[in-house]
PDB file of C-alpha atoms and ligand atoms in Angstrom:
ATOM      1  CA  MET A 179      98.836 106.473  83.495  1.00 48.00           C
ATOM      2  CA  ASN A 180      98.794 106.167  87.268  1.00 58.00           C
ATOM      3  CA  ASN A 181      97.724 109.373  88.992  1.00 87.00           C
ATOM      4  CA  VAL A 182     100.932 109.836  91.002  1.00 90.00           C
ATOM      5  CA  PHE A 183     102.990 109.875  87.849  1.00 90.00           C
ATOM      6  CA  THR A 184     100.624 112.327  86.135  1.00 92.00           C
ATOM      7  CA  GLN A 185     100.857 114.601  89.178  1.00 94.00           C
ATOM      8  CA  ALA A 186     104.643 114.266  89.366  1.00 95.00           C
ATOM      9  CA  ARG A 187     104.827 115.186  85.649  1.00 95.00           C
ATOM     10  CA  GLU A 188     102.705 118.294  86.310  1.00 95.00           C
ATOM     11  CA  ALA A 189     104.916 119.303  89.234  1.00 96.00           C
ATOM     12  CA  ALA A 190     108.068 118.716  87.157  1.00 96.00           C
ATOM     13  CA  THR A 191     106.671 120.831  84.309  1.00 96.00           C
ATOM     14  CA  TYR A 192     105.915 123.666  86.740  1.00 97.00           C
ATOM     15  CA  ILE A 193     109.491 123.483  88.091  1.00 97.00           C
ATOM     16  CA  GLU A 194     110.957 123.408  84.563  1.00 96.00           C
ATOM     17  CA  ASN A 195     108.894 126.484  83.739  1.00 96.00           C
ATOM     18  CA  GLN A 196     110.672 128.345  86.559  1.00 94.00           C
ATOM     19  CA  GLY A 197     113.877 127.957  84.549  1.00 91.00           C
ATOM     20  CA  ILE A 198     115.059 124.754  86.246  1.00 94.00           C
ATOM     21  CA  LYS A 199     116.002 122.613  83.293  1.00 85.00           C
ATOM     22  CA  GLU A 200     119.259 120.921  84.166  1.00 91.00           C
ATOM     23  CA  VAL A 201     119.459 119.106  87.504  1.00 96.00           C
ATOM     24  CA  GLU A 202     122.475 116.889  88.145  1.00 97.00           C
ATOM     25  CA  VAL A 203     122.004 115.964  91.790  1.00 98.00           C
ATOM     26  CA  GLY A 204     118.990 115.850  94.098  1.00 98.00           C
ATOM     27  CA  LEU A 205     119.562 116.649  97.743  1.00 98.00           C
ATOM     28  CA  ILE A 206     117.164 115.782 100.563  1.00 96.00           C
ATOM     29  CA  LEU A 207     117.958 117.688 103.739  1.00 93.00           C
ATOM     30  CA  GLY A 208     116.872 116.197 107.049  1.00 87.00           C
ATOM     31  CA  SER A 209     115.818 117.736 110.367  1.00 79.00           C
ATOM     32  CA  GLY A 210     118.067 120.631 111.373  1.00 79.00           C
ATOM     33  CA  LEU A 211     120.161 120.222 108.196  1.00 84.00           C
ATOM     34  CA  GLY A 212     118.161 122.462 105.854  1.00 83.00           C
ATOM     35  CA  GLU A 213     120.586 125.327 106.318  1.00 85.00           C
ATOM     36  CA  LEU A 214     122.969 123.729 103.822  1.00 91.00           C
ATOM     37  CA  ALA A 215     120.656 125.017 101.087  1.00 92.00           C
ATOM     38  CA  GLU A 216     121.761 128.561 101.989  1.00 92.00           C
ATOM     39  CA  GLU A 217     125.189 127.762 100.525  1.00 94.00           C
ATOM     40  CA  ILE A 218     123.711 127.090  97.098  1.00 96.00           C
ATOM     41  CA  GLU A 219     124.786 129.742  94.587  1.00 96.00           C
ATOM     42  CA  ASP A 220     122.597 131.422  91.946  1.00 95.00           C
ATOM     43  CA  GLN A 221     119.502 130.223  93.762  1.00 95.00           C
ATOM     44  CA  VAL A 222     116.043 129.734  92.413  1.00 96.00           C
ATOM     45  CA  VAL A 223     113.718 129.097  95.367  1.00 95.00           C
ATOM     46  CA  ILE A 224     110.266 127.595  94.940  1.00 95.00           C
ATOM     47  CA  SER A 225     107.870 127.194  97.839  1.00 92.00           C
ATOM     48  CA  TYR A 226     106.194 123.772  97.973  1.00 92.00           C
ATOM     49  CA  LYS A 227     102.797 125.421  98.204  1.00 91.00           C
ATOM     50  CA  ASP A 228     103.244 126.944  94.730  1.00 94.00           C
ATOM     51  CA  ILE A 229     103.985 123.616  93.026  1.00 95.00           C
ATOM     52  CA  PRO A 230     100.930 121.746  91.725  1.00 94.00           C
ATOM     53  CA  SER A 231     100.227 118.576  93.766  1.00 90.00           C
ATOM     54  CA  PHE A 232     103.271 119.127  95.978  1.00 91.00           C
ATOM     55  CA  PRO A 233     102.618 118.308  99.663  1.00 86.00           C
ATOM     56  CA  VAL A 234     103.308 120.820 102.427  1.00 79.00           C
ATOM     57  CA  SER A 235     105.529 119.904 105.380  1.00 69.00           C
ATOM     58  CA  THR A 236     104.212 120.208 108.946  1.00 66.00           C
ATOM     59  CA  VAL A 237     107.275 119.414 111.056  1.00 62.00           C
ATOM     60  CA  VAL A 238     109.153 122.050 113.090  1.00 59.00           C
ATOM     61  CA  GLY A 239     112.597 122.766 111.620  1.00 52.00           C
ATOM     62  CA  HIS A 240     111.577 122.228 107.989  1.00 60.00           C
ATOM     63  CA  ALA A 241     111.444 125.181 105.607  1.00 68.00           C
ATOM     64  CA  GLY A 242     109.161 123.687 102.951  1.00 87.00           C
ATOM     65  CA  GLN A 243     110.873 124.840  99.788  1.00 92.00           C
ATOM     66  CA  LEU A 244     112.941 123.642  96.868  1.00 95.00           C
ATOM     67  CA  VAL A 245     116.239 125.391  96.336  1.00 96.00           C
ATOM     68  CA  TYR A 246     117.947 125.075  92.960  1.00 97.00           C
ATOM     69  CA  GLY A 247     121.412 126.304  92.047  1.00 97.00           C
ATOM     70  CA  THR A 248     125.085 125.394  92.088  1.00 97.00           C
ATOM     71  CA  LEU A 249     126.812 123.623  94.989  1.00 97.00           C
ATOM     72  CA  GLY A 250     130.157 121.833  94.847  1.00 97.00           C
ATOM     73  CA  GLY A 251     130.250 122.633  91.117  1.00 96.00           C
ATOM     74  CA  LYS A 252     127.021 120.696  90.451  1.00 97.00           C
ATOM     75  CA  LYS A 253     123.530 121.809  89.523  1.00 97.00           C
ATOM     76  CA  VAL A 254     121.569 120.688  92.560  1.00 97.00           C
ATOM     77  CA  LEU A 255     117.929 120.678  93.524  1.00 97.00           C
ATOM     78  CA  ALA A 256     117.580 120.606  97.298  1.00 96.00           C
ATOM     79  CA  LEU A 257     114.478 119.635  99.198  1.00 94.00           C
ATOM     80  CA  GLN A 258     114.567 121.831 102.294  1.00 90.00           C
ATOM     81  CA  GLY A 259     112.135 119.847 104.412  1.00 83.00           C
ATOM     82  CA  ARG A 260     110.974 116.351 103.550  1.00 89.00           C
ATOM     83  CA  PHE A 261     107.657 114.570 104.108  1.00 92.00           C
ATOM     84  CA  HIS A 262     107.383 111.938 106.783  1.00 93.00           C
ATOM     85  CA  TYR A 263     105.036 108.983 106.966  1.00 96.00           C
ATOM     86  CA  TYR A 264     104.286 109.882 110.605  1.00 94.00           C
ATOM     87  CA  GLU A 265     102.781 113.178 109.451  1.00 91.00           C
ATOM     88  CA  GLY A 266      99.929 111.098 108.035  1.00 92.00           C
ATOM     89  CA  TYR A 267     100.997 111.269 104.399  1.00 93.00           C
ATOM     90  CA  SER A 268     100.665 108.249 102.165  1.00 95.00           C
ATOM     91  CA  MET A 269     103.828 106.571 100.893  1.00 97.00           C
ATOM     92  CA  ASP A 270     103.040 108.091  97.467  1.00 95.00           C
ATOM     93  CA  THR A 271     103.147 111.544  99.020  1.00 94.00           C
ATOM     94  CA  VAL A 272     106.273 110.888 101.102  1.00 95.00           C
ATOM     95  CA  THR A 273     108.142 109.829  97.964  1.00 97.00           C
ATOM     96  CA  PHE A 274     106.523 112.316  95.575  1.00 96.00           C
ATOM     97  CA  PRO A 275     109.539 114.688  95.487  1.00 97.00           C
ATOM     98  CA  VAL A 276     111.811 111.819  94.423  1.00 97.00           C
ATOM     99  CA  ARG A 277     109.462 110.977  91.549  1.00 97.00           C
ATOM    100  CA  VAL A 278     109.502 114.649  90.540  1.00 97.00           C
ATOM    101  CA  MET A 279     113.301 114.726  90.711  1.00 97.00           C
ATOM    102  CA  SER A 280     113.449 111.621  88.562  1.00 96.00           C
ATOM    103  CA  MET A 281     111.253 113.326  85.948  1.00 96.00           C
ATOM    104  CA  LEU A 282     113.581 116.318  86.047  1.00 96.00           C
ATOM    105  CA  GLY A 283     116.388 113.989  84.989  1.00 96.00           C
ATOM    106  CA  VAL A 284     118.103 113.542  88.368  1.00 97.00           C
ATOM    107  CA  GLN A 285     120.427 110.530  88.297  1.00 96.00           C
ATOM    108  CA  SER A 286     122.162 110.996  91.627  1.00 98.00           C
ATOM    109  CA  LEU A 287     120.527 111.634  94.983  1.00 98.00           C
ATOM    110  CA  ILE A 288     122.072 112.551  98.323  1.00 98.00           C
ATOM    111  CA  VAL A 289     119.760 111.709 101.229  1.00 98.00           C
ATOM    112  CA  THR A 290     120.474 113.018 104.704  1.00 96.00           C
ATOM    113  CA  ASN A 291     118.765 112.621 108.042  1.00 95.00           C
ATOM    114  CA  ALA A 292     119.003 113.007 111.772  1.00 94.00           C
ATOM    115  CA  ALA A 293     119.219 109.603 113.413  1.00 96.00           C
ATOM    116  CA  GLY A 294     119.666 107.965 116.772  1.00 97.00           C
ATOM    117  CA  GLY A 295     122.839 105.946 117.296  1.00 98.00           C
ATOM    118  CA  ALA A 296     122.193 102.306 118.203  1.00 98.00           C
ATOM    119  CA  ASN A 297     125.827 101.298 117.754  1.00 98.00           C
ATOM    120  CA  THR A 298     127.614 101.593 121.117  1.00 97.00           C
ATOM    121  CA  ASP A 299     130.669 103.099 119.370  1.00 97.00           C
ATOM    122  CA  PHE A 300     128.633 106.076 118.188  1.00 97.00           C
ATOM    123  CA  GLN A 301     128.415 109.470 119.907  1.00 94.00           C
ATOM    124  CA  PRO A 302     125.956 112.324 119.389  1.00 94.00           C
ATOM    125  CA  GLY A 303     127.566 114.569 116.785  1.00 93.00           C
ATOM    126  CA  ASP A 304     128.943 111.717 114.664  1.00 96.00           C
ATOM    127  CA  LEU A 305     128.367 111.535 110.927  1.00 97.00           C
ATOM    128  CA  MET A 306     127.467 108.094 109.589  1.00 98.00           C
ATOM    129  CA  MET A 307     127.723 107.004 105.986  1.00 98.00           C
ATOM    130  CA  ILE A 308     124.695 104.804 105.285  1.00 98.00           C
ATOM    131  CA  GLN A 309     125.878 101.505 103.830  1.00 98.00           C
ATOM    132  CA  ASP A 310     122.519  99.769 103.788  1.00 98.00           C
ATOM    133  CA  HIS A 311     119.097  99.987 105.363  1.00 98.00           C
ATOM    134  CA  VAL A 312     116.343  97.870 106.844  1.00 98.00           C
ATOM    135  CA  ASN A 313     112.771  98.811 106.009  1.00 98.00           C
ATOM    136  CA  PHE A 314     110.797  98.656 109.266  1.00 98.00           C
ATOM    137  CA  PHE A 315     107.935 100.829 108.008  1.00 98.00           C
ATOM    138  CA  GLY A 316     105.737  97.758 107.604  1.00 97.00           C
ATOM    139  CA  THR A 317     104.910  98.876 104.079  1.00 98.00           C
ATOM    140  CA  ASN A 318     106.675  99.713 100.837  1.00 98.00           C
ATOM    141  CA  PRO A 319     106.151 102.750  98.591  1.00 98.00           C
ATOM    142  CA  LEU A 320     106.106 100.546  95.484  1.00 97.00           C
ATOM    143  CA  ILE A 321     103.070  98.520  96.605  1.00 97.00           C
ATOM    144  CA  GLY A 322     100.353  98.873  93.981  1.00 94.00           C
ATOM    145  CA  GLU A 323     100.261  98.786  90.222  1.00 92.00           C
ATOM    146  CA  ASN A 324     103.756  99.062  88.758  1.00 94.00           C
ATOM    147  CA  GLU A 325     104.454 101.640  86.100  1.00 89.00           C
ATOM    148  CA  GLU A 326     106.972  99.716  83.933  1.00 90.00           C
ATOM    149  CA  LYS A 327     107.971 102.938  82.217  1.00 88.00           C
ATOM    150  CA  TYR A 328     109.518 104.155  85.485  1.00 90.00           C
ATOM    151  CA  GLY A 329     111.043 100.959  86.794  1.00 95.00           C
ATOM    152  CA  PRO A 330     110.669  97.188  87.179  1.00 96.00           C
ATOM    153  CA  ARG A 331     108.043  95.367  89.259  1.00 97.00           C
ATOM    154  CA  PHE A 332     110.718  93.717  91.420  1.00 97.00           C
ATOM    155  CA  PRO A 333     113.613  96.161  91.768  1.00 97.00           C
ATOM    156  CA  ASP A 334     116.985  94.823  92.808  1.00 97.00           C
ATOM    157  CA  MET A 335     118.099  96.266  96.150  1.00 98.00           C
ATOM    158  CA  THR A 336     121.594  94.775  96.322  1.00 97.00           C
ATOM    159  CA  HIS A 337     123.101  98.272  96.249  1.00 97.00           C
ATOM    160  CA  PRO A 338     120.586 100.682  97.780  1.00 98.00           C
ATOM    161  CA  TYR A 339     123.512 103.017  98.523  1.00 98.00           C
ATOM    162  CA  ASP A 340     125.866 103.269  95.575  1.00 98.00           C
ATOM    163  CA  VAL A 341     129.222 101.601  96.192  1.00 98.00           C
ATOM    164  CA  GLU A 342     131.214 104.145  94.174  1.00 98.00           C
ATOM    165  CA  TYR A 343     129.498 107.009  96.015  1.00 98.00           C
ATOM    166  CA  GLN A 344     130.377 105.378  99.342  1.00 98.00           C
ATOM    167  CA  GLY A 345     133.999 105.492  98.220  1.00 98.00           C
ATOM    168  CA  PHE A 346     133.591 109.223  97.468  1.00 98.00           C
ATOM    169  CA  ILE A 347     132.148 109.867 100.945  1.00 98.00           C
ATOM    170  CA  GLU A 348     135.079 108.057 102.560  1.00 98.00           C
ATOM    171  CA  GLU A 349     137.577 109.992 100.425  1.00 98.00           C
ATOM    172  CA  ALA A 350     135.868 113.284 101.233  1.00 98.00           C
ATOM    173  CA  ALA A 351     135.873 112.547 104.979  1.00 97.00           C
ATOM    174  CA  ALA A 352     139.559 111.578 104.883  1.00 97.00           C
ATOM    175  CA  GLU A 353     140.519 114.760 103.000  1.00 97.00           C
ATOM    176  CA  LEU A 354     138.547 116.882 105.465  1.00 96.00           C
ATOM    177  CA  ASN A 355     139.984 115.018 108.438  1.00 95.00           C
ATOM    178  CA  LEU A 356     136.494 114.154 109.628  1.00 94.00           C
ATOM    179  CA  SER A 357     135.896 111.001 111.553  1.00 92.00           C
ATOM    180  CA  LEU A 358     133.255 109.047 109.661  1.00 97.00           C
ATOM    181  CA  LYS A 359     131.147 106.239 111.032  1.00 98.00           C
ATOM    182  CA  LYS A 360     129.548 103.691 108.718  1.00 98.00           C
ATOM    183  CA  GLY A 361     126.540 101.526 109.189  1.00 98.00           C
ATOM    184  CA  VAL A 362     123.064 100.244 108.604  1.00 98.00           C
ATOM    185  CA  TYR A 363     120.070 102.555 109.011  1.00 98.00           C
ATOM    186  CA  PHE A 364     116.808 101.142 110.366  1.00 98.00           C
ATOM    187  CA  GLY A 365     113.768 103.108 109.253  1.00 98.00           C
ATOM    188  CA  PHE A 366     110.731 103.140 111.593  1.00 98.00           C
ATOM    189  CA  THR A 367     107.477 105.020 111.117  1.00 98.00           C
ATOM    190  CA  GLY A 368     107.698 107.097 114.295  1.00 96.00           C
ATOM    191  CA  PRO A 369     106.439 109.475 115.566  1.00 96.00           C
ATOM    192  CA  THR A 370     107.358 107.804 118.858  1.00 97.00           C
ATOM    193  CA  TYR A 371     111.037 107.296 119.372  1.00 97.00           C
ATOM    194  CA  GLU A 372     111.850 103.624 119.792  1.00 98.00           C
ATOM    195  CA  THR A 373     111.632 101.727 123.067  1.00 97.00           C
ATOM    196  CA  PRO A 374     114.827 100.344 124.645  1.00 97.00           C
ATOM    197  CA  ALA A 375     113.632  96.831 123.678  1.00 98.00           C
ATOM    198  CA  GLU A 376     113.259  97.924 120.061  1.00 98.00           C
ATOM    199  CA  ILE A 377     116.784  99.314 120.138  1.00 98.00           C
ATOM    200  CA  ARG A 378     118.118  96.028 121.531  1.00 98.00           C
ATOM    201  CA  MET A 379     116.337  94.327 118.620  1.00 98.00           C
ATOM    202  CA  VAL A 380     117.989  96.723 116.148  1.00 98.00           C
ATOM    203  CA  GLN A 381     121.396  96.002 117.681  1.00 98.00           C
ATOM    204  CA  THR A 382     120.785  92.244 117.536  1.00 98.00           C
ATOM    205  CA  LEU A 383     119.714  92.523 113.895  1.00 98.00           C
ATOM    206  CA  GLY A 384     122.827  94.453 112.893  1.00 97.00           C
ATOM    207  CA  GLY A 385     121.516  98.017 112.893  1.00 98.00           C
ATOM    208  CA  ASP A 386     123.678 101.034 113.710  1.00 98.00           C
ATOM    209  CA  ALA A 387     121.271 103.952 113.470  1.00 98.00           C
ATOM    210  CA  VAL A 388     117.518 104.492 113.695  1.00 98.00           C
ATOM    211  CA  GLY A 389     115.311 107.123 112.148  1.00 98.00           C
ATOM    212  CA  MET A 390     111.887 107.947 110.718  1.00 97.00           C
ATOM    213  CA  SER A 391     112.664 108.730 107.094  1.00 97.00           C
ATOM    214  CA  THR A 392     114.941 108.002 104.131  1.00 98.00           C
ATOM    215  CA  VAL A 393     114.004 104.362 103.453  1.00 98.00           C
ATOM    216  CA  PRO A 394     110.880 105.132 101.352  1.00 98.00           C
ATOM    217  CA  GLU A 395     112.691 107.779  99.304  1.00 98.00           C
ATOM    218  CA  VAL A 396     115.645 105.490  98.645  1.00 98.00           C
ATOM    219  CA  ILE A 397     113.343 102.663  97.501  1.00 98.00           C
ATOM    220  CA  VAL A 398     111.619 104.965  95.006  1.00 98.00           C
ATOM    221  CA  ALA A 399     114.945 106.389  93.841  1.00 98.00           C
ATOM    222  CA  ARG A 400     116.364 102.911  93.218  1.00 98.00           C
ATOM    223  CA  HIS A 401     113.178 101.909  91.380  1.00 98.00           C
ATOM    224  CA  ALA A 402     113.887 104.803  89.016  1.00 97.00           C
ATOM    225  CA  GLY A 403     117.561 103.791  88.677  1.00 97.00           C
ATOM    226  CA  ILE A 404     118.815 106.827  90.618  1.00 98.00           C
ATOM    227  CA  ARG A 405     122.167 106.281  92.361  1.00 98.00           C
ATOM    228  CA  VAL A 406     122.011 107.157  96.073  1.00 98.00           C
ATOM    229  CA  ALA A 407     124.433 108.416  98.694  1.00 98.00           C
ATOM    230  CA  GLY A 408     123.223 108.588 102.304  1.00 98.00           C
ATOM    231  CA  ILE A 409     124.522 110.443 105.337  1.00 97.00           C
ATOM    232  CA  SER A 410     123.041 110.311 108.850  1.00 97.00           C
ATOM    233  CA  CYS A 411     123.804 112.842 111.528  1.00 95.00           C
ATOM    234  CA  ILE A 412     123.785 110.954 114.799  1.00 96.00           C
ATOM    235  CA  THR A 413     121.949 113.391 117.026  1.00 94.00           C
ATOM    236  CA  ASN A 414     121.499 111.208 120.097  1.00 95.00           C
ATOM    237  CA  LEU A 415     122.142 107.833 121.589  1.00 95.00           C
ATOM    238  CA  ALA A 416     119.113 105.671 120.820  1.00 96.00           C
ATOM    239  CA  ALA A 417     116.504 104.926 123.499  1.00 91.00           C
ATOM    240  CA  GLY A 418     117.772 103.199 126.611  1.00 91.00           C
ATOM    241  CA  MET A 419     121.402 104.018 125.816  1.00 94.00           C
ATOM    242  CA  GLY A 420     121.559 107.461 127.425  1.00 86.00           C
ATOM    243  CA  ALA A 421     119.229 110.310 128.256  1.00 83.00           C
ATOM    244  CA  GLU A 422     115.530 110.440 127.349  1.00 84.00           C
ATOM    245  CA  LEU A 423     114.879 111.739 123.840  1.00 84.00           C
ATOM    246  CA  ASN A 424     113.258 114.904 122.566  1.00 84.00           C
ATOM    247  CA  HIS A 425     113.027 116.705 119.229  1.00 86.00           C
ATOM    248  CA  GLU A 426     114.642 119.911 120.549  1.00 84.00           C
ATOM    249  CA  ASP A 427     117.848 118.029 121.446  1.00 83.00           C
ATOM    250  CA  VAL A 428     117.817 116.335 118.027  1.00 81.00           C
ATOM    251  CA  ILE A 429     117.603 119.726 116.298  1.00 84.00           C
ATOM    252  CA  GLU A 430     120.237 121.231 118.595  1.00 83.00           C
ATOM    253  CA  VAL A 431     122.795 118.499 117.876  1.00 82.00           C
ATOM    254  CA  SER A 432     122.123 118.453 114.125  1.00 80.00           C
ATOM    255  CA  THR A 433     122.583 122.246 114.152  1.00 80.00           C
ATOM    256  CA  LYS A 434     125.942 121.775 115.912  1.00 80.00           C
ATOM    257  CA  ILE A 435     127.242 119.208 113.409  1.00 87.00           C
ATOM    258  CA  ARG A 436     126.165 121.173 110.411  1.00 85.00           C
ATOM    259  CA  SER A 437     129.502 122.782 109.645  1.00 89.00           C
ATOM    260  CA  SER A 438     131.261 119.415 109.178  1.00 93.00           C
ATOM    261  CA  PHE A 439     128.117 118.002 107.557  1.00 94.00           C
ATOM    262  CA  LYS A 440     128.107 120.851 105.011  1.00 94.00           C
ATOM    263  CA  LYS A 441     131.772 120.348 104.183  1.00 95.00           C
ATOM    264  CA  LEU A 442     131.242 116.628 103.680  1.00 96.00           C
ATOM    265  CA  VAL A 443     128.273 117.111 101.352  1.00 97.00           C
ATOM    266  CA  VAL A 444     129.992 119.823  99.299  1.00 97.00           C
ATOM    267  CA  SER A 445     133.106 117.688  98.919  1.00 97.00           C
ATOM    268  CA  LEU A 446     130.965 114.679  97.928  1.00 98.00           C
ATOM    269  CA  LEU A 447     129.192 116.811  95.305  1.00 98.00           C
ATOM    270  CA  GLU A 448     132.569 117.798  93.847  1.00 98.00           C
ATOM    271  CA  LYS A 449     133.403 114.109  93.428  1.00 97.00           C
ATOM    272  CA  LEU A 450     130.112 112.989  91.864  1.00 96.00           C
TER     273      LEU A 450
HETATM  274  N1  HPA B 506     115.031 107.552 116.732  1.00 55.53           N
HETATM  275  C1  HPA B 506     114.311 107.806 115.631  1.00 55.53           C
HETATM  276  N2  HPA B 506     114.482 108.901 114.902  1.00 55.53           N
HETATM  277  C2  HPA B 506     115.404 109.778 115.290  1.00 55.53           C
HETATM  278  C3  HPA B 506     116.187 109.575 116.441  1.00 55.53           C
HETATM  279  C4  HPA B 506     115.983 108.395 117.196  1.00 55.53           C
HETATM  280  O1  HPA B 506     116.639 108.134 118.223  1.00 55.53           O
HETATM  281  N3  HPA B 506     117.022 110.640 116.537  1.00 55.53           N
HETATM  282  C5  HPA B 506     116.747 111.452 115.487  1.00 55.53           C
HETATM  283  N4  HPA B 506     115.764 110.948 114.727  1.00 55.53           N
END
């Protein structure tokens, strides 16, 4: 068996041995959004560094732990701090937690991120339901030998973001009286923010938001047949559309939106 899968199996076994046997929903929390994990009840917390083969996150604003428990009536396993390609990790490492979740039996995944708004109707502080994505990483996490046991060689990507789950997000937003934007997420490697010309390209190609994550994890989740819901917090207007960009502002805005973000995720969990 391919090494990544052996390692993911070892990590999953370690997690199961901590009493985490039943996981209904995986939750990946983006920059500044990790605080949602604090709402999880009956928590079991595992530090990444204690899990065999699990990578360790280097980015500011990421806690680096798994939090298991109940949220929105579901047994969730939250990744408080994800791994980014720009940190120098391989695609296998970036997507490792999703493979582990899949081995733990996760069939639904909520991915969240901080993103720049390329759509001129968007404002910092908006929440965007991800309807689709464009992979601008210049690579794909499934390149290499395919492990048929975990998924097909040529996975269908017609519905990267589950249509029924999109309906749940819209329902949840309507019930909470939250204005919800919808759109296409363009994933770039970073760590530079985009140039204004790149943002004009994104706009021309039909993109609404830009970020440095999510796409690899969603590809691996879909390969494993996991159904995905995606929410972006629009933390800033993309390059050339407003002020110059910095990570502190991104964290500040995602911190400000987190109360409505939390409500939306909890309500979505109740509907899954
Ligand atoms: N670009 C890329 N990633 C981001 C941005 C952005 O404007 N904002 C937050 N993450």
